[in-house]
C-alpha cells in the first residue's frame, strides 16, 4: 500500500469528518461489538458454542457487554458475528435486546473472516459507522462511565485530527514471578506521555529473552517526559474515530487490533496518527481472554466489583437471585438438603438440587443441575443441567451444559469438560485436561493464518456436530474411546497442543500451583544472574560497551557474509563472461552493479575479479597439477618450487599470463589507486596460502607478469614489501620468494632517479 | 552529622580554555565578582557544614585555590585542600583522597555548581532511605540570552540541550535509570526487570544530574577499589550503582559485609522511623522471597533529590554557562550573589565613579574602584574591579573582569573580557572572548572569536 494511497484515504476521511462537525457532535454514539475473539483459547468449548454465549455467572457474556453499552449511552450496536454466527443471531433475536427503546442492536454476519482486521474492513465497506464509535469485543465486562473518556477523545480530536483512538487502561500490576496479569494475560509494557496521555510504546507478548525495552531516541527527543508502565492492564475497550476503519482498509495486512493496528500506528511516523489512553480508577473493566480471566472475572462479579452487573440485579433477563450473607447468591426453587454446606461466594442457579453432605464453596452452579450427596465442589464453574452423582470431587474446573459425572468421579484442578461429556464411575480426570465429545482437530502448524482459518471453519464443524449428536455417531465414537473416560464415559480427552503442558497452568482456572511459583522465582533469579553477569562484564570496562560491541560483532559477521557472497557472485559473472565471450565493458557494468548492491569498495571488486581470474587459470589447464601438488606438503618453501615439475608450472604460468592479458582491462578498471593494487597482492598472497596453493611456487613470476602488464605499479609492489617488513616470518614467505624481483625494482627506480 | 564533604574544584578545564589559565583556575572564575567556588562553600556553610575537603587538579591550581580559601574563609570554615594529578577524573580524584574519608557518608559536590539548593536536603534524602547513593537532579538550564544577537538566537531555536535521561519511580525518590554522554545518542534501553519490580517508571529527558552526590562511604570505596577503570563519578560510578541496584554486588564481596550488617542492625530502627512511608519500598518488596519470607535478594537503593523548579542550579562548565550564570546571578537569581541591590535593581560599588549622562541599567554590577566616562550605557552586564572605561562605551550582556581598560566609543555585546585586557578606541565586540594578559585590541570583532 503506497503512502500516497493512505494519504488520499485519510484526506477523504478527514473531509468526511470536517463536513459537518456540529452534526457529528449530535451523532448518536455507535459501537462495534466483535462477537468473536478470533482465538482458540476457549477450545474445546467454543467448537460447539460461541464464546460470547458462554455463561459467566449464569448469564451469557455478551449480555454484560450489551448491558454496559446501553448504560454507557451507546445508541446503536453492530454485533459482528463470525464463528457460530447463527447461534449468536438466534440468541439475540430471542433476547430482549432487539426490543429496547433507544438502543438498537444490529447484527453483521460473515463466515470468511479470520481476524478483527477483516471484520473492521467489512464494516467499513458497509458504511454504517458515521462518527466516533466504541470498539469492544463481546467478552468484556465493565461498569465504567464513558462520558469522560468520550469527551476527552472528542476534545483531542477537535484539536488534533490525528488523535484517532482512545484506549481504556486500568491499573493492575502483573506478578513479577509469572509475568502475567491476574487475568492471565501476558505482561504489558507501555510508554505513555504523562501530560497528554498519548500512548508512545506498546509491547504485549513480551519477548522474555529480551531483557530491555528499547525506546527510540526520537521518542525522547520529542517528549521530555515519558512514563513507562508495567502496571497497567489493557481493557480492550477503545473509543475510535471513523478513520480507524479506513486505516484498516488502507493497511490490508492489519489483522490483530493490538499487535498490528496499535503497533502499526505507533511505528508509522508518516501519517502521524496518535493513540491516547484513558485510565479508569474506581470502575471496573476486564476482558475475558482465557480460562484464568474467566475465573477471575466471575469472582469479581460475585464480589460485586462490577455492580450493577451482579447476579442479584436484574439487568438482562437473568433470573432473580437472592444475595445472602457471605456473598452467597441463591436462586429460587432450589432443593438443598439440610446437611449440604454451601460456602461463601457461591452462586446457585434456578432449580438446582443439592444432595446431603455435599460441600460447595467459591463456585458457580448453573440452572437445573443435580448434585448428589457427598459431593465436593470447590472453586468450580458448573453450567446448566449438569448431573453430578454421589461422591464426586471437583476442584477448580469448568463443567459445561449437560455433563454427567458418574459416582465417584474426580476432576483434578484445571479440567474443562465440554458439553454433554460423560465421565465414568470413579474415573479421575488428570489435571488441565480438556474433554469434549468432539475429536481434537488435527493441529496445523501454528501459523497464525491457519489458526484463524481453522477457527472460521468452526461453523462448519458445528453443523456436523449437530448431526453427530443426533445420529449414531456419538455412541459409535464413544464406544471406541470408552476406556479413556472410565466405564460409561463419553468423550475424548484432548491431547494438549501448542505451548505444551508447560504453559497450560498459565491460563487455567486453577490457581497456580505452589511449586510452579517457586520454580519460576528461581528461574527469575537465574535471569537476574545472567543480566548481572553481562552487566559486570561491561561495568569492569567502565562503560556500556557490550551492547555496541555485540551489534558491531553482528555487523562484522554480516559484512563478512556479504563479502563472501559478493566474491561468489563476481566469480560466477566472470566465468559466464568467459564462457559466453561477453564484452569486457559489459562485465565491468555487471560487476559495478554487484558492487553497488553489496556496497563494496573498488578494492573489493579488484580483489574479487583477480580471485576469479586466478581460479580460472587453475581450472583451465589440468587437474593433474593439483594432484601433483598435494604430494608436496609444504608448498611455501623454495624447495617445493624447485622440485615442482617445470612443465606443469610453466603451463599454469602460461595460462595465467593469457588470462591476465585477456582480461587486464577488466582488472584495470578497478585499479584506480595504489591501495587497490596492494589489495590485489594481498589477495594473491592469501590465495596462495589457502584456496589456491598451486600458485605459491609461482608467486614471484606471476607478480612479474602483473608488473609487465602494467597491472601493478612498482610503487604498489614496493609498498607491499615494506609493509611486510615487520611481519611474522610465516607471512614473509612470498616477500622472500620475490626478493630478487623486488631488489630489481628498487634498483631500477634508483637508476631512474 | 556523620557526613564528610568533598568539593571537587577541578583544575584548568579545557572547556573553558580562553577564560581559565594558570592564574585563574576554574574554581576562581568570577561570578558577579566572586569566585565560583565561593557559591558552593557558602551553600555548605548555610547547611552548617564546615569541615570540607577541596580537591583541586594540578599543583599550581591547588596553590591558587588554597591561597584564596585560606584568605577568604580563615575563621569560618575548616577546609583541607588536597591536590590530585590532572586528568584523573572525578572517580580518580576520590580514589586519591580515599584515605581521608572516614565518615559513614560522603557528600561530593562539584566546585562549579552555582545553586541555592541546600546540600542538607540532599543529605537528608540520602539518610531517609539509607541509600547507597543519592544524586541531586535539577532541570536543564535554559541557555542563551533572551535578547541575544543573531548567533544566540539560532541556538535558542534549537531545543534545550539534553544532558541525561533519567528514570525514576513514580514517587520521584528512587533513581532507576540514568544515561549520560554517548548513550544519549542511542536508543534508550530500559531493563524490564527493574520495571517489573517498580511497575511504573517516569523517564525524563529534561532533567540533569547536577553533580552533587551523597555516597555511602564504604560502598563508594569498594566500588572505586574494585572497578579501577572507573574514571568519572557521573559516567561510571553512578550508572554502575543504578544498574546493579536490584542485584547488588557491593555488599556481598569484600570485607565490609559484616560491618555493614552490624551498622544496619544498629541503625535499622531509626531508619524505619525516618522512612516516612510505612509501606516498604519496591526494593524491599523485591528483596523478599515469593512468600514474603526472609530477604533472598540483595538490593541497594539509589535515590534522587529533585531540586524544585524555583531553585537555581547551573554548573559552570562552558563559556556559555559562564555568561548565563553571571547574567542570572545579578538578574533573576540575585539572591545568590549575596549583595544588596539598589532601588534600580543593580549594584554599584560606592567607590565606583560614573561620568555624566552615564546610565547603568538594572541587572548590572559595577565593581569596586571602577571608573566610567561620560555617556556610557551598561545593560545586563558585570564589570569588575578597577576597570577604566572611556566615554561613549556601550556594554550589553557582557562580563568584564578586573583591571580592564576600555577606550572611548567601544561597543561590547555578549562578550567576556578577561582581566587586564586593554581595548583601544572604537572597538566593537560581539560574542567574543578576549583573553587577559594585556592584550590590546584595535579591531572590531564579531561572533565567537577569541584573542
Coordinates of N, CA, C and O in Angstrom, one line a residue, chain A residues 326-423:
Chain A
X326 N -22.3 -13.5 53.4 CA -21.0 -14.1 52.9 C -21.0 -14.3 51.4 O -20.5 -15.3 50.9
X327 N -21.6 -13.4 50.7 CA -21.5 -13.4 49.2 C -22.1 -14.7 48.6 O -21.6 -15.3 47.7
X328 N -23.3 -15.1 49.2 CA -23.9 -16.3 48.7 C -25.1 -15.9 47.9 O -26.0 -15.2 48.4
X329 N -25.3 -16.4 46.7 CA -26.4 -16.0 45.9 C -27.2 -17.3 45.6 O -26.6 -18.3 45.2
X330 N -28.5 -17.2 45.9 CA -29.3 -18.4 45.7 C -30.5 -18.0 44.9 O -31.3 -17.1 45.3
X331 N -30.8 -18.7 43.8 CA -32.0 -18.5 43.0 C -33.1 -19.2 43.7 O -32.9 -19.9 44.7
X332 N -34.3 -18.9 43.2 CA -35.5 -19.5 43.8 C -35.6 -21.0 43.4 O -34.9 -21.5 42.5
X333 N -36.4 -21.7 44.2 CA -36.7 -23.1 43.9 C -35.5 -23.9 43.8 O -35.2 -24.6 42.9
X334 N -34.7 -23.8 44.8 CA -33.6 -24.7 44.9 C -33.9 -25.8 45.9 O -34.5 -25.5 47.0
X335 N -33.5 -27.0 45.6 CA -33.7 -28.0 46.6 C -32.4 -28.3 47.2 O -31.5 -28.9 46.5
X336 N -32.3 -28.0 48.4 CA -31.0 -28.2 49.0 C -31.2 -29.0 50.3 O -32.0 -28.7 51.1
X337 N -30.4 -30.1 50.4 CA -30.5 -30.9 51.5 C -30.0 -30.2 52.8 O -29.2 -29.3 52.7
X338 N -30.6 -30.5 53.9 CA -30.3 -29.8 55.1 C -28.8 -29.9 55.5 O -28.2 -29.0 56.0
X339 N -28.3 -31.1 55.2 CA -26.9 -31.3 55.6 C -25.9 -30.8 54.5 O -24.7 -30.9 54.7
X340 N -26.4 -30.3 53.4 CA -25.4 -29.7 52.4 C -24.9 -28.4 52.9 O -25.6 -27.6 53.5
X341 N -23.6 -28.2 52.7 CA -23.0 -26.9 53.1 C -22.6 -26.1 51.9 O -21.9 -26.6 51.0
X342 N -23.2 -24.9 51.8 CA -22.9 -24.0 50.7 C -22.1 -22.9 51.3 O -22.6 -22.2 52.2
X343 N -20.9 -22.8 50.9 CA -19.9 -21.8 51.5 C -20.1 -20.5 50.9 O -21.0 -20.2 50.1
X344 N -19.1 -19.6 51.2 CA -19.1 -18.2 50.8 C -18.8 -18.1 49.3 O -18.3 -19.0 48.6
X345 N -19.3 -17.0 48.7 CA -19.0 -16.6 47.3 C -19.4 -17.7 46.4 O -18.6 -18.2 45.6
X346 N -20.6 -18.1 46.5 CA -21.1 -19.2 45.7 C -22.4 -18.7 45.1 O -23.2 -18.0 45.7
X347 N -22.7 -19.1 43.8 CA -23.9 -18.8 43.2 C -24.6 -20.1 42.8 O -23.9 -21.0 42.3
X348 N -25.9 -20.2 43.2 CA -26.6 -21.4 42.8 C -27.8 -21.1 42.0 O -28.6 -20.2 42.4
X349 N -27.9 -21.7 40.8 CA -28.9 -21.3 39.9 C -30.2 -21.9 40.1 O -30.4 -22.8 41.0
X350 N -31.2 -21.5 39.4 CA -32.6 -21.8 39.5 C -32.8 -23.4 39.3 O -32.2 -24.0 38.4
X351 N -33.5 -23.9 40.2 CA -33.9 -25.3 40.0 C -32.9 -26.4 40.3 O -33.0 -27.5 39.8
X352 N -31.8 -26.0 40.9 CA -30.7 -26.9 41.2 C -31.0 -27.7 42.4 O -31.6 -27.2 43.4
X353 N -30.6 -29.0 42.4 CA -30.8 -29.8 43.6 C -29.5 -30.2 44.1 O -28.6 -30.6 43.4
X354 N -29.4 -30.1 45.4 CA -28.1 -30.4 46.1 C -28.3 -31.5 47.1 O -29.2 -31.3 48.0
X355 N -27.6 -32.6 47.0 CA -27.8 -33.7 47.9 C -27.2 -33.5 49.3 O -26.5 -32.5 49.6
X356 N -27.3 -34.5 50.1 CA -26.9 -34.3 51.5 C -25.4 -34.4 51.6 O -24.7 -35.1 50.8
X357 N -24.9 -33.7 52.6 CA -23.5 -33.7 53.0 C -22.5 -33.2 51.8 O -21.4 -33.5 51.8
X358 N -23.1 -32.6 50.9 CA -22.3 -32.0 49.8 C -21.7 -30.7 50.3 O -22.4 -29.9 51.0
X359 N -20.5 -30.4 49.8 CA -19.9 -29.1 50.2 C -19.6 -28.3 48.9 O -19.0 -28.8 48.0
X360 N -20.1 -27.1 48.9 CA -19.8 -26.3 47.8 C -19.3 -24.9 48.2 O -19.8 -24.3 49.2
X361 N -18.2 -24.5 47.7 CA -17.7 -23.2 48.0 C -17.0 -22.5 46.8 O -16.5 -23.2 46.0
X362 N -17.0 -21.2 46.8 CA -16.4 -20.4 45.8 C -16.7 -20.9 44.4 O -15.9 -20.9 43.5
X363 N -17.9 -21.3 44.2 CA -18.3 -21.9 42.9 C -19.5 -21.2 42.3 O -20.3 -20.6 43.0
X364 N -19.7 -21.5 41.1 CA -21.0 -21.1 40.4 C -21.7 -22.3 39.9 O -21.1 -23.1 39.1
X365 N -22.9 -22.5 40.3 CA -23.7 -23.7 39.8 C -24.8 -23.2 39.0 O -25.5 -22.2 39.4
X366 N -25.0 -23.7 37.8 CA -26.0 -23.2 36.9 C -27.4 -23.7 37.2 O -27.7 -24.1 38.3
X367 N -28.3 -23.6 36.2 CA -29.6 -23.9 36.4 C -29.9 -25.4 36.2 O -29.3 -26.0 35.3
X368 N -30.8 -25.9 36.9 CA -31.3 -27.3 36.7 C -30.2 -28.4 36.9 O -30.3 -29.4 36.3
X369 N -29.3 -28.1 37.7 CA -28.2 -29.1 38.0 C -28.7 -30.1 39.1 O -29.5 -29.7 40.0
X370 N -28.2 -31.3 39.0 CA -28.5 -32.2 40.1 C -27.2 -32.6 40.7 O -26.3 -33.2 40.0
X371 N -27.0 -32.3 41.9 CA -25.8 -32.7 42.6 C -26.1 -33.7 43.7 O -27.0 -33.5 44.5
X372 N -25.4 -34.8 43.6 CA -25.7 -35.9 44.6 C -25.2 -35.6 46.0 O -24.9 -34.5 46.3
X373 N -25.1 -36.6 46.7 CA -24.6 -36.4 48.1 C -23.1 -36.7 48.2 O -22.5 -37.3 47.3
X374 N -22.6 -36.1 49.2 CA -21.1 -36.3 49.5 C -20.3 -35.8 48.3 O -19.2 -36.3 48.0
X375 N -20.8 -34.7 47.7 CA -20.0 -34.2 46.5 C -19.2 -33.0 47.1 O -19.7 -32.2 47.9
X376 N -18.0 -32.8 46.6 CA -17.2 -31.7 47.0 C -17.0 -30.8 45.7 O -16.4 -31.3 44.7
X377 N -17.4 -29.6 45.8 CA -17.2 -28.7 44.7 C -16.4 -27.4 45.2 O -16.9 -26.8 46.2
X378 N -15.3 -27.1 44.7 CA -14.5 -26.0 45.2 C -14.0 -25.2 44.0 O -13.4 -25.7 43.0
X379 N -14.3 -23.9 44.0 CA -13.8 -23.0 43.0 C -14.1 -23.4 41.6 O -13.3 -23.2 40.7
X380 N -15.3 -24.0 41.4 CA -15.6 -24.5 40.0 C -16.7 -23.8 39.4 O -17.5 -23.1 40.1
X381 N -16.9 -24.0 38.1 CA -18.0 -23.4 37.4 C -18.8 -24.5 36.7 O -18.3 -25.2 35.8
X382 N -20.0 -24.8 37.2 CA -20.8 -25.8 36.7 C -21.9 -25.1 36.0 O -22.6 -24.3 36.5
X383 N -22.1 -25.4 34.7 CA -23.1 -24.7 33.9 C -24.4 -25.5 34.1 O -24.6 -26.2 35.0
X384 N -25.3 -25.3 33.1 CA -26.7 -25.8 33.3 C -26.8 -27.3 33.1 O -26.1 -27.9 32.3
X385 N -27.9 -27.8 33.8 CA -28.3 -29.2 33.6 C -27.2 -30.2 33.7 O -27.1 -31.1 32.9
X386 N -26.3 -30.0 34.6 CA -25.2 -30.9 34.9 C -25.7 -31.9 35.9 O -26.4 -31.5 36.9
X387 N -25.4 -33.2 35.7 CA -25.7 -34.2 36.7 C -24.4 -34.7 37.4 O -23.5 -35.2 36.7
X388 N -24.3 -34.4 38.6 CA -23.1 -34.9 39.4 C -23.5 -35.9 40.4 O -24.3 -35.6 41.3
X389 N -23.1 -37.1 40.2 CA -23.6 -38.2 41.1 C -22.8 -38.2 42.4 O -21.9 -37.4 42.6
X390 N -23.2 -39.1 43.2 CA -22.6 -39.1 44.6 C -21.1 -39.2 44.6 O -20.5 -40.0 43.8
X391 N -20.5 -38.5 45.6 CA -19.1 -38.8 45.9 C -18.1 -38.2 44.9 O -17.0 -38.6 44.9
X392 N -18.6 -37.3 44.0 CA -17.7 -36.8 43.1 C -16.9 -35.6 43.7 O -17.3 -35.0 44.7
X393 N -15.7 -35.4 43.2 CA -14.9 -34.3 43.7 C -14.5 -33.4 42.5 O -14.0 -33.8 41.5
X394 N -14.8 -32.1 42.7 CA -14.4 -31.1 41.6 C -13.7 -30.0 42.3 O -14.2 -29.3 43.2
X395 N -12.5 -29.7 41.8 CA -11.7 -28.6 42.3 C -11.3 -27.8 41.1 O -10.5 -28.3 40.3
X396 N -11.6 -26.5 41.1 CA -11.2 -25.6 40.1 C -11.3 -26.1 38.7 O -10.4 -26.3 37.9
X397 N -12.6 -26.4 38.3 CA -12.8 -26.9 37.0 C -14.0 -26.2 36.3 O -14.7 -25.4 37.0
X398 N -14.1 -26.4 35.0 CA -15.3 -25.8 34.3 C -16.0 -27.0 33.7 O -15.4 -27.9 33.1
X399 N -17.3 -27.1 34.0 CA -18.1 -28.2 33.6 C -19.3 -27.6 32.7 O -20.1 -26.8 33.3
X400 N -19.4 -27.9 31.5 CA -20.3 -27.3 30.6 C -21.7 -28.0 30.7 O -21.8 -29.0 31.4
X401 N -22.6 -27.5 29.9 CA -24.0 -28.0 30.0 C -24.1 -29.5 29.7 O -23.4 -30.0 28.9
X402 N -25.0 -30.1 30.4 CA -25.4 -31.5 30.1 C -24.3 -32.5 30.4 O -24.5 -33.7 30.0
X403 N -23.3 -32.1 31.2 CA -22.3 -33.1 31.5 C -22.9 -34.1 32.6 O -23.7 -33.7 33.4
X404 N -22.5 -35.3 32.5 CA -22.9 -36.3 33.5 C -21.6 -36.8 34.2 O -20.7 -37.3 33.4
X405 N -21.5 -36.7 35.4 CA -20.4 -37.3 36.1 C -20.9 -38.4 37.0 O -21.7 -38.3 37.9
X406 N -20.4 -39.6 36.6 CA -20.9 -40.8 37.4 C -20.3 -40.8 38.8 O -19.3 -40.1 39.0
X407 N -20.8 -41.6 39.6 CA -20.5 -41.6 41.0 C -19.0 -41.8 41.2 O -18.3 -42.6 40.5
X408 N -18.4 -41.0 42.1 CA -17.0 -41.2 42.5 C -16.0 -40.6 41.5 O -14.8 -40.8 41.7
X409 N -16.5 -39.9 40.5 CA -15.5 -39.4 39.5 C -14.8 -38.2 40.1 O -15.4 -37.5 41.0
X410 N -13.6 -38.0 39.8 CA -12.8 -36.9 40.3 C -12.3 -36.0 39.2 O -11.7 -36.6 38.2
X411 N -12.4 -34.7 39.3 CA -11.8 -33.8 38.4 C -10.7 -33.1 39.1 O -10.9 -32.4 40.1
X412 N -9.5 -33.2 38.5 CA -8.3 -32.6 39.1 C -8.4 -31.1 38.7 O -9.0 -30.7 37.7
X413 N -7.6 -30.2 39.4 CA -7.7 -28.8 39.0 C -7.4 -28.5 37.6 O -6.5 -29.2 37.0
X414 N -8.1 -27.6 37.0 CA -7.8 -27.1 35.6 C -8.5 -27.9 34.6 O -8.3 -27.6 33.4
X415 N -9.3 -28.9 34.9 CA -10.0 -29.7 33.9 C -11.2 -28.8 33.3 O -11.8 -28.1 34.0
X416 N -11.4 -29.0 32.0 CA -12.5 -28.4 31.4 C -13.3 -29.5 30.7 O -12.8 -30.3 29.9
X417 N -14.6 -29.7 31.1 CA -15.4 -30.7 30.5 C -16.4 -29.9 29.5 O -17.2 -29.1 30.0
X418 N -16.3 -30.3 28.3 CA -17.2 -29.6 27.3 C -18.6 -30.2 27.3 O -18.8 -31.2 28.1
X419 N -19.4 -29.8 26.4 CA -20.9 -30.1 26.5 C -21.1 -31.6 26.5 O -20.5 -32.3 25.7
X420 N -22.0 -32.1 27.3 CA -22.5 -33.4 27.3 C -21.5 -34.6 27.4 O -21.7 -35.7 27.0
X421 N -20.4 -34.2 28.0 CA -19.4 -35.3 28.2 C -19.9 -36.1 29.4 O -20.6 -35.7 30.3
X422 N -19.6 -37.4 29.3 CA -20.0 -38.3 30.4 C -18.7 -38.8 31.0 O -17.8 -39.3 30.3
X423 N -18.5 -38.7 32.3 CA -17.3 -39.2 33.0 C -17.7 -40.5 33.7 O -18.7 -40.5 34.5

